[in-house]
Coordinates of C-alpha atoms and ligand atoms in Angstrom, one line a residue:
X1 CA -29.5 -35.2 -4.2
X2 CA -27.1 -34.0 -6.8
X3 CA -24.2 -31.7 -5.5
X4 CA -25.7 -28.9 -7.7
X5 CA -29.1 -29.3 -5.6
X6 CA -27.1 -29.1 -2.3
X7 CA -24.9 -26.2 -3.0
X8 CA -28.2 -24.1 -4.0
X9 CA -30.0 -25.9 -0.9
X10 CA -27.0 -24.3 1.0
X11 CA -27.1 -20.9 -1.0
X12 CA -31.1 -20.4 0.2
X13 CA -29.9 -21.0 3.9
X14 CA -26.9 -18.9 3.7
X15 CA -29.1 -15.7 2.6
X16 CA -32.3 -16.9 4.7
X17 CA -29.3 -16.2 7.6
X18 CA -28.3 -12.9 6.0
X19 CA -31.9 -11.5 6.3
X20 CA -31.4 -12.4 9.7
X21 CA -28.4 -11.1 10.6
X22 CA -28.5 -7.6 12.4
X23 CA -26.0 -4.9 13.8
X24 CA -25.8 -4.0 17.4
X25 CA -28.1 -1.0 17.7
X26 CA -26.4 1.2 20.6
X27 CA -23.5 2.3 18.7
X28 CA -26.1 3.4 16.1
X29 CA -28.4 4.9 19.0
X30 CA -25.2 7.1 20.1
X31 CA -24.6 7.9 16.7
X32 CA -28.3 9.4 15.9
X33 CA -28.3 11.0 19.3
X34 CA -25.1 13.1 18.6
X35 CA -26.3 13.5 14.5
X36 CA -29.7 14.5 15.7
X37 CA -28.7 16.9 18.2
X38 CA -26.3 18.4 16.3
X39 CA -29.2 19.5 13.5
X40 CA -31.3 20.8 16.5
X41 CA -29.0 23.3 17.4
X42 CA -28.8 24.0 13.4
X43 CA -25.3 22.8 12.9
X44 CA -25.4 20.9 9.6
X45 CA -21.8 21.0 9.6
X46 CA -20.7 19.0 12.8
X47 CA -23.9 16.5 11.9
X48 CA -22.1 15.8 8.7
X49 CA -18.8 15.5 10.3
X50 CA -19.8 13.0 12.5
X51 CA -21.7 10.8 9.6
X52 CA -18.1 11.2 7.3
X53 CA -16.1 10.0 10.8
X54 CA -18.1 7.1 11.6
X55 CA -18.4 5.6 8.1
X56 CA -14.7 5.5 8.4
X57 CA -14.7 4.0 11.3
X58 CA -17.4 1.5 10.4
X59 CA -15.2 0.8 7.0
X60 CA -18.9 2.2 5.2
X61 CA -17.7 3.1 1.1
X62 CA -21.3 4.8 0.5
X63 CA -23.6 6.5 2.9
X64 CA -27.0 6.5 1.4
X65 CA -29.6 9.0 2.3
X66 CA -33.2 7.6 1.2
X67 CA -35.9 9.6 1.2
X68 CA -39.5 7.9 1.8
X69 CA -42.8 9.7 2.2
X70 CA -42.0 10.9 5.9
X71 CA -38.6 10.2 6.7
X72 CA -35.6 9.5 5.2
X73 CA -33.5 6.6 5.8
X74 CA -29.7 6.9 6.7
X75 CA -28.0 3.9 5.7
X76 CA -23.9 2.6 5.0
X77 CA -22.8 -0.2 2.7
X78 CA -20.8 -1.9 5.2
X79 CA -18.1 -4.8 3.7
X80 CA -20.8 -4.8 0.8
X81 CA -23.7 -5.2 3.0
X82 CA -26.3 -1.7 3.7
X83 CA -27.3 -1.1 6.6
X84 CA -29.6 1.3 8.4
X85 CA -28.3 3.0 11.1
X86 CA -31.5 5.3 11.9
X87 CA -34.1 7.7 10.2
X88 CA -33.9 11.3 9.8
X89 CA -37.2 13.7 9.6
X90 CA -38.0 15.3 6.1
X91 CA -36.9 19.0 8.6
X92 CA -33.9 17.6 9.6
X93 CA -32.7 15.7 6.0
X94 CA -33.4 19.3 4.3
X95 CA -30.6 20.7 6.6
X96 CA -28.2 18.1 6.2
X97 CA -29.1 18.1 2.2
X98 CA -28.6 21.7 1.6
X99 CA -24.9 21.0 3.6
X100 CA -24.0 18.4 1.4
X101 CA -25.0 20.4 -1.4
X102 CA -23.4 23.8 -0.6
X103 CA -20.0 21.5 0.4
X104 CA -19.7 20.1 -2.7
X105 CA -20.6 23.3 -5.1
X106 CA -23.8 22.1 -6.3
X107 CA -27.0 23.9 -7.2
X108 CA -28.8 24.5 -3.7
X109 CA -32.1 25.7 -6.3
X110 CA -32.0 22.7 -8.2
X111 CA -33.2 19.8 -7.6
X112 CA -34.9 18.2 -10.0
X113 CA -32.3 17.1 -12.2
X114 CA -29.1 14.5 -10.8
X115 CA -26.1 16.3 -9.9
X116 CA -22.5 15.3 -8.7
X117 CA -19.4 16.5 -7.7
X118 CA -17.4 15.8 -4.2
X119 CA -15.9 17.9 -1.0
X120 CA -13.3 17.2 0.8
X121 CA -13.4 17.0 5.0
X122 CA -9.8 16.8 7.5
X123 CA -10.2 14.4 9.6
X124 CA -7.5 13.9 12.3
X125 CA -5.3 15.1 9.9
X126 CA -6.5 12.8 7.0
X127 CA -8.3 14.4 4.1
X128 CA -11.0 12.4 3.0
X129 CA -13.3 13.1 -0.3
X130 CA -16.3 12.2 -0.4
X131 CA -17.9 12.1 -4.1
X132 CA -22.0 13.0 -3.9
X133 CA -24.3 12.7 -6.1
X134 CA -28.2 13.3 -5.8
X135 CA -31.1 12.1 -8.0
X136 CA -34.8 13.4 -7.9
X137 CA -37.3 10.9 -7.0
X138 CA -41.4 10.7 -6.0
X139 CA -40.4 11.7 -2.5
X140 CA -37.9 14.1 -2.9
X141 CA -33.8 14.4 -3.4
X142 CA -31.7 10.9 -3.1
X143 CA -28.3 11.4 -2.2
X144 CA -25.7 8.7 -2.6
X145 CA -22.0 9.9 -1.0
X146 CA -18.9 7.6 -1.5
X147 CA -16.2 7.9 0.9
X148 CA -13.0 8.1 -0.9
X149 CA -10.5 7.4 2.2
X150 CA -6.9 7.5 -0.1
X151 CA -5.1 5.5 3.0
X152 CA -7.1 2.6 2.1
X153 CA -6.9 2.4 -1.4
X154 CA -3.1 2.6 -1.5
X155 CA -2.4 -1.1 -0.5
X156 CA -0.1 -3.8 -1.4
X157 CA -0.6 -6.7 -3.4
X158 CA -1.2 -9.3 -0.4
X159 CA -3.8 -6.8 1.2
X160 CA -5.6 -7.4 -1.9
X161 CA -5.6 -11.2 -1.7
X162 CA -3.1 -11.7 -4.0
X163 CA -1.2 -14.5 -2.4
X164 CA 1.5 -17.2 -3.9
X165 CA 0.9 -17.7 -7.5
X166 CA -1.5 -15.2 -8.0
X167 CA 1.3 -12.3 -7.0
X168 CA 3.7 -14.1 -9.2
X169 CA 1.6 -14.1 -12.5
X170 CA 0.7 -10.5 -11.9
X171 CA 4.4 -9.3 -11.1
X172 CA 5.4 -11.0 -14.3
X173 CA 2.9 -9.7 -16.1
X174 CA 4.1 -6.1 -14.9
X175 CA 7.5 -6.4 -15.2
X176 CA 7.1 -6.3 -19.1
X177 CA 7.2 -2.9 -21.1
X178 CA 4.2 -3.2 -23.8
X179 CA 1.5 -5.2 -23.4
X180 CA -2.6 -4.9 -22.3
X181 CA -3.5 -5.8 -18.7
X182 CA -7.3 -5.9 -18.0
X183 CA -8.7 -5.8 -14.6
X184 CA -12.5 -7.3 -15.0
X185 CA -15.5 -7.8 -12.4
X186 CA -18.6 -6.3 -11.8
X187 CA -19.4 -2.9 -10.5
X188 CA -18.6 -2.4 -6.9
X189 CA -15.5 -5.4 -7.0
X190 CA -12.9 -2.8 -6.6
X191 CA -11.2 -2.8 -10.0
X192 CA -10.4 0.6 -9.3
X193 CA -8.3 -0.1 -6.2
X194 CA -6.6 -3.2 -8.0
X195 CA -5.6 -0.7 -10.6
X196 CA -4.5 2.1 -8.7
X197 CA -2.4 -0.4 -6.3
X198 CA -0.5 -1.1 -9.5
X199 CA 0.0 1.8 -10.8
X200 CA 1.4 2.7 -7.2
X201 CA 3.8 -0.2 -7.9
X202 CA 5.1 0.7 -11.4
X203 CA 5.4 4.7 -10.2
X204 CA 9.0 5.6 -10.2
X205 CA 10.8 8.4 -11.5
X206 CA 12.4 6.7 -14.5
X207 CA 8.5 6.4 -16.1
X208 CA 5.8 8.5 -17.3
X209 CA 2.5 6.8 -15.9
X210 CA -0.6 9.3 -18.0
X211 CA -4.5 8.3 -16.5
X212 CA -7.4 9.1 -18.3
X213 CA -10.4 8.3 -15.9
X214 CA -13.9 9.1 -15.0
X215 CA -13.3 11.2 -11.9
X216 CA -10.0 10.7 -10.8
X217 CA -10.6 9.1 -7.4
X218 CA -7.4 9.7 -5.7
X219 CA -4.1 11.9 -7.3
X220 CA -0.6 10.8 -7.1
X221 CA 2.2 12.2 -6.7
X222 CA 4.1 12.1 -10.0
X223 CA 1.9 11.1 -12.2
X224 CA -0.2 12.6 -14.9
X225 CA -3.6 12.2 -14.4
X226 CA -7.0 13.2 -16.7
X227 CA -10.4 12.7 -16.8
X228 CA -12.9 12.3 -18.9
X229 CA -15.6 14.9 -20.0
X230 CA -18.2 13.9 -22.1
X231 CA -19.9 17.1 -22.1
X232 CA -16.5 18.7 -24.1
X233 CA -16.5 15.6 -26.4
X234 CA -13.1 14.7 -24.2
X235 CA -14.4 10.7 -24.5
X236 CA -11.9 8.2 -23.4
X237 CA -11.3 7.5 -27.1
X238 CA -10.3 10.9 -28.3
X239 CA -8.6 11.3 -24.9
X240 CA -6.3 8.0 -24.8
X241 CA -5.0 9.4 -28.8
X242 CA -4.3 12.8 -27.1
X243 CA -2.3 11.3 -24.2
X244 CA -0.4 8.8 -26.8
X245 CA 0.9 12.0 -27.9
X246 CA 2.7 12.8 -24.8
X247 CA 5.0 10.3 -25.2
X248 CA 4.4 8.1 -21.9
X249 CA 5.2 4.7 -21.0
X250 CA 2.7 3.7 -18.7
X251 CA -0.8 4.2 -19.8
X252 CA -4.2 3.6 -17.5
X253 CA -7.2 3.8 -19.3
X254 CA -10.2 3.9 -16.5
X255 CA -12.7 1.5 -19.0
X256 CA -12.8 0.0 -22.2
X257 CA -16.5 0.7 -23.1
X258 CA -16.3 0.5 -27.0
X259 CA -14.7 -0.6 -30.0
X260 CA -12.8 2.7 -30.5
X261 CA -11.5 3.0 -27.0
X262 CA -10.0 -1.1 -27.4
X263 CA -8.5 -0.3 -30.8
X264 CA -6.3 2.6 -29.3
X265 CA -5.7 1.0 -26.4
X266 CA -4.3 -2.5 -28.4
X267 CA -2.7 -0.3 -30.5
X268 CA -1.1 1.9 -27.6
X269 CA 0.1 -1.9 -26.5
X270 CA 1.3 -3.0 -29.8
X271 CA 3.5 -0.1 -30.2
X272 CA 5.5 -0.6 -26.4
X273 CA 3.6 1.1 -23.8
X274 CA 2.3 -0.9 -21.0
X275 CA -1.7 -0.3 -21.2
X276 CA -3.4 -0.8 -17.8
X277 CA -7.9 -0.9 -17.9
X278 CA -10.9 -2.4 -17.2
X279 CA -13.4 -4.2 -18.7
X280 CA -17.1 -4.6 -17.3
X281 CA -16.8 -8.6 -17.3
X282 CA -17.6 -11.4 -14.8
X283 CA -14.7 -13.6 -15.8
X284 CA -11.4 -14.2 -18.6
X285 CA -14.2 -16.2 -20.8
X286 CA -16.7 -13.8 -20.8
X287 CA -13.3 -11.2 -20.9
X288 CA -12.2 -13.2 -24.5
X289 CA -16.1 -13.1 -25.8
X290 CA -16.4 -9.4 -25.2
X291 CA -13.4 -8.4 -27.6
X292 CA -14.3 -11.1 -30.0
X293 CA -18.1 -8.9 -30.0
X294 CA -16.3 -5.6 -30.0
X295 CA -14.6 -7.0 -33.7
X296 CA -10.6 -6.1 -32.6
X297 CA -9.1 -9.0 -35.4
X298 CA -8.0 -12.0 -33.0
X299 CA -4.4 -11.8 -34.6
X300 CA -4.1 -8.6 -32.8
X301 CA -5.7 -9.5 -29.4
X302 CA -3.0 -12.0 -29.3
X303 CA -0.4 -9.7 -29.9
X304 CA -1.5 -7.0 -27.5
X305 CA -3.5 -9.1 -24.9
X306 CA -1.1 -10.2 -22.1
X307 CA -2.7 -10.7 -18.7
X308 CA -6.9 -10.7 -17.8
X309 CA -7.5 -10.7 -13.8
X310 CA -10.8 -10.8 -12.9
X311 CA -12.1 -10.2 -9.3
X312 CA -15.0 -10.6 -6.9
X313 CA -14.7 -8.8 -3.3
X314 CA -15.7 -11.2 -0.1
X315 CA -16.2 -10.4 3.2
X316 CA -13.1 -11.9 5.1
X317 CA -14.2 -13.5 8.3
X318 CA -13.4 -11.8 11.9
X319 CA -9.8 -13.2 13.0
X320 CA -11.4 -11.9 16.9
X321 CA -14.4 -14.6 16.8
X322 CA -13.7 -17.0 14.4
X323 CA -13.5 -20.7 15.8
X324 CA -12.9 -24.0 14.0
X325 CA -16.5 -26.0 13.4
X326 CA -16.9 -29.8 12.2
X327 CA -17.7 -29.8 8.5
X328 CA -21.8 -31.1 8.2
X329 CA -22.1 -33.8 6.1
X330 CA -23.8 -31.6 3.3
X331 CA -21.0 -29.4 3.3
X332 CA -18.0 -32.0 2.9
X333 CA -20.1 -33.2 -0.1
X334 CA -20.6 -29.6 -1.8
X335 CA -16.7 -28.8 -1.1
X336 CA -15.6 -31.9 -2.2
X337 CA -17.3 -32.2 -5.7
X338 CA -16.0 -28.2 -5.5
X339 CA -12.9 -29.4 -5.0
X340 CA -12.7 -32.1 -7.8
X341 CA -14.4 -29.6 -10.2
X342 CA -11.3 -27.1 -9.7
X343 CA -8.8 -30.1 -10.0
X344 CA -7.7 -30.4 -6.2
X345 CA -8.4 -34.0 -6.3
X346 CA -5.1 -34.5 -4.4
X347 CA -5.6 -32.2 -1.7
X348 CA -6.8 -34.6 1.4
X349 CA -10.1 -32.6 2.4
X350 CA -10.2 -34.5 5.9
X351 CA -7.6 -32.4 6.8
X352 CA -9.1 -29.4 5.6
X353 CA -10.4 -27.4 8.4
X354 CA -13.2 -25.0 8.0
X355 CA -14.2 -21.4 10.5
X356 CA -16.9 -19.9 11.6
X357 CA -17.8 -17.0 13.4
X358 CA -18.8 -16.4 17.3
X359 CA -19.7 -12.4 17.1
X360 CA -17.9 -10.0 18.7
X361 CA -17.8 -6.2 19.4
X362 CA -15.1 -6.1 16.5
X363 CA -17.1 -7.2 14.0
X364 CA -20.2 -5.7 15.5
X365 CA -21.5 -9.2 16.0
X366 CA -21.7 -8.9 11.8
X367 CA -19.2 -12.1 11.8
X368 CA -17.1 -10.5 9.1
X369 CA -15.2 -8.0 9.4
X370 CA -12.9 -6.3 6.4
X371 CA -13.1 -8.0 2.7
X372 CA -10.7 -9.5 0.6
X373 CA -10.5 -10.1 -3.0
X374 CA -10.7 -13.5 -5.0
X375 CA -9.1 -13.6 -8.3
X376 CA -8.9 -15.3 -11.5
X377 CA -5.6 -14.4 -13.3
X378 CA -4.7 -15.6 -16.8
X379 CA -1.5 -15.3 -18.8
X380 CA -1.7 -15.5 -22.4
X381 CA 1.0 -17.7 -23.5
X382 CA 2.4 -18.6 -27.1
X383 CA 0.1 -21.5 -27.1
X384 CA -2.9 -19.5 -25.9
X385 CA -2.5 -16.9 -28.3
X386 CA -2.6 -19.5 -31.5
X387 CA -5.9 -20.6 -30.4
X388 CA -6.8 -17.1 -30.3
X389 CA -5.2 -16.4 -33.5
X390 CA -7.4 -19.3 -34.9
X391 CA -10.5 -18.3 -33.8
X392 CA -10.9 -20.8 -30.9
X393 CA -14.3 -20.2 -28.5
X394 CA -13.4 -19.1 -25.4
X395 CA -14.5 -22.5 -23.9
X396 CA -11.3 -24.0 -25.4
X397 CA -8.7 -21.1 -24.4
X398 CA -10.1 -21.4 -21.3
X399 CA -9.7 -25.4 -21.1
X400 CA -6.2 -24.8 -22.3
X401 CA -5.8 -22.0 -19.8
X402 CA -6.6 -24.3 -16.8
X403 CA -3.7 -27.2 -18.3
X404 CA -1.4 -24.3 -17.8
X405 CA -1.3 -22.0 -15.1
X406 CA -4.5 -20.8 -14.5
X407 CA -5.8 -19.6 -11.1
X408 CA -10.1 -19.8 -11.4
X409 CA -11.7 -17.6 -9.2
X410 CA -13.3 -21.1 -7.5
X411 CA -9.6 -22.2 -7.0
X412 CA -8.7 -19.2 -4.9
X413 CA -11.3 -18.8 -3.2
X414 CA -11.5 -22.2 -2.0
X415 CA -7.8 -21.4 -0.7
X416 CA -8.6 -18.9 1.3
X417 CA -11.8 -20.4 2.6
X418 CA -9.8 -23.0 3.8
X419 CA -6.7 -20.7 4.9
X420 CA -9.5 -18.8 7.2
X421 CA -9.8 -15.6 5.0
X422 CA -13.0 -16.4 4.4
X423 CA -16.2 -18.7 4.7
X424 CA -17.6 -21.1 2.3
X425 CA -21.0 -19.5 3.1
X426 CA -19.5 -16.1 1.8
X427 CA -18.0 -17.1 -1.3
X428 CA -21.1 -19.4 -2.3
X429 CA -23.2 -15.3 -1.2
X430 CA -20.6 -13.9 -4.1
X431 CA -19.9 -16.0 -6.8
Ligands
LIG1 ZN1 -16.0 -10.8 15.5

């Protein structure tokens, strides 16, 4: 068998396990009771309370309310993962909808159309938003709520996974005054928390930080921060020349989405601010191809282009269950050819010790508990920004790229697999 075959022999077992996996019900069984009894007594407002408290506490970022022919289904993406904690009747959902709805200002008399805006609950003294939004389907009124909980987006750079050389390119790569940072990965990878960390970094009172995003998901103190409106033509193109006309030094644009958007932001670069976005990529390659499409001249993505990070989040194994296993001979072959293809030829892999996971209460017998990020970070240097200038394919930056200091996504990831962060299994789920 060829190590390709194994690792996607492995993959198959990893999510045949994943189907299998389940939560502990009681906890969910106290939480329907108290939800449910709540609605009896027709008090939509402690119901909802207790669903917003205990997707904190479960680390849930969306609570989804599904609506099927005779119930509807409450269910939280956990560490990435949804989950259904229990099913509500139709009676009870149209409480708990028109709640939700009232909360957050929308239409209580519409509901045919999708809506979306966000309320805002105190919990213990912590305000959390959570942004709603609804979408008519056969069965009746979707609703999708993210919990925006702004103590755990405000991190630092090693709660985000950026360890050793990754913090060091980054913290370079900030430390300059002009120049284009892009934060890539797909939806749900947390770009927006990787950019807000940074800009929570840079804030001080010698700078003017201006935001243009699409909603603002959290507000800082000192900074100046504006979103988008499509509906009143304020697009993140004509917005990002507005805000170059308040004369900031730090600029965060939420998404680079078109040509128009890329061109004011490389220009923004070119002439000395420090331009902070996103780009809807999988990796620095694809990162290179996607401005070489959106036709910005390559003699000006190497002058503005600096630093591309793109991410993947991974569920981070529990540190109270996790116990040291003998690798199987399968998996010492898939990590070592791993290994090999990511240049750690001289690491000695018999050392190398991999976890696993007993279950606990902690983790709710889930095995992971928490996520972390793994990164790919690339610098443009002056070697890497003639092959751009020359029209190289991104294969050949790229190739370059790794000769240099390069960290691929594989490279930290197999770090931290082996550094207990994660599992192999997990990262092989992800990537
Ligand atoms: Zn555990």
């Amino acid at each position: 068998m060829k190590p390709w075959e194994k690792i996607e022999d492995l993959k198959e077992k990893i999510f045949k396990n994943e189907e299998q996996k389940s939560y502990t019900s009681s906890l969910f069984e106290a939480i329907e009771k108290k939800v449910k009894d709540s609605l009896l007594s027709q008090n939509a407002d402690d119901a909802l309370i207790t669903i917003t408290r205990w997707a904190l506490e479960l680390r849930a970022s969306d609570i989804h309310y599904e609506v099927k022919e005779n119930f509807v289904d409450l269910r939280f993406r956990i560490d990435g993962i949804l989950v259904t904690l229990f099913s509500l009747s139709r009676k009870d959902y149209k409480i708990l909808l028109e709640r939700l709805k009232y909360e957050s200002a929308l239409k209580l008399n519409i509901s045919d159309i999708p809506q979306d805006w966000k309320y805002s609950k105190i919990l213990e003294w912590k305000k959390i938003d959570v942004r709603v939004s609804t979408i008519p389907t056969k069965y009746g009124e979707n609703m999708v709520c993210r919990v925006l909980d702004a103590s755990k987006a405000l991190v630092d750079f090693e709660d985000l996974g950026f360890f050793w050389t990754t913090k060091r390119i980054l913290e370079k790569a900030l430390s300059k005054k002009n120049w284009l940072i892009l934060v890539t990965g797909p939806t749900g990878s947390g770009k927006t928390t990787t950019l807000y960390t940074i800009i929570k970094k840079l804030n001080t009172p010698d700078k003017k930080i201006i935001t243009l995003e699409d909603p603002i998901e959290y507000e800082f103190p000192g900074i100046v921060q504006a979103e988008v409106n499509e509906k009143k033509w304020f697009t993140f193109d004509v917005g990002l020349k507005a805000l170059m006309r308040q004369d900031p030094d730090i600029i965060m644009v939420w998404e680079i989405r078109d040509y128009e958007t890329l061109n004011t932001a490389t220009n923004a670069s070119l002439t000395w601010h420090l331009v902070l976005s996103t780009l809807h990529t999988k990796s620095a390659a694809e990162t290179l191809d996607r401005i070489a499409n959106m036709w910005v001249k390559p003699y000006i993505t190497a002058a503005a282009l600096d630093t591309i990070v793109a991410q993947r989040l991974v569920r981070k194994i529990c540190p109270h269950c996790k116990c040291e296993v003998e690798k199987t001979a399968n998996e010492t072959m898939v990590i070592s050819s791993m290994m090999k293809d990511i240049g750690l030829k001289t690491l000695k892999w018999d050392n190398v010790k991999i976890y696993r996971w007993a279950g606990c209460d902690q983790c709710n017998h889930t095995w992971y508990a928490w996520r972390i990020w793994v990164y790919e970070i690339i610098r443009l240097n002056e070697k890497l920004k003639d092959l751009i200038k020359n029209w190289a394919s991104s294969e050949e930056i790229i190739a370059e790229a790794k000769e240099n200091d390069m960290i691929s996504i594989a490279q930290d990831w197999i770090l931290k697999a082996i550094k207990w962060f994660t599992t192999i299994e997990e990262v092989l789920r992800v990537v």
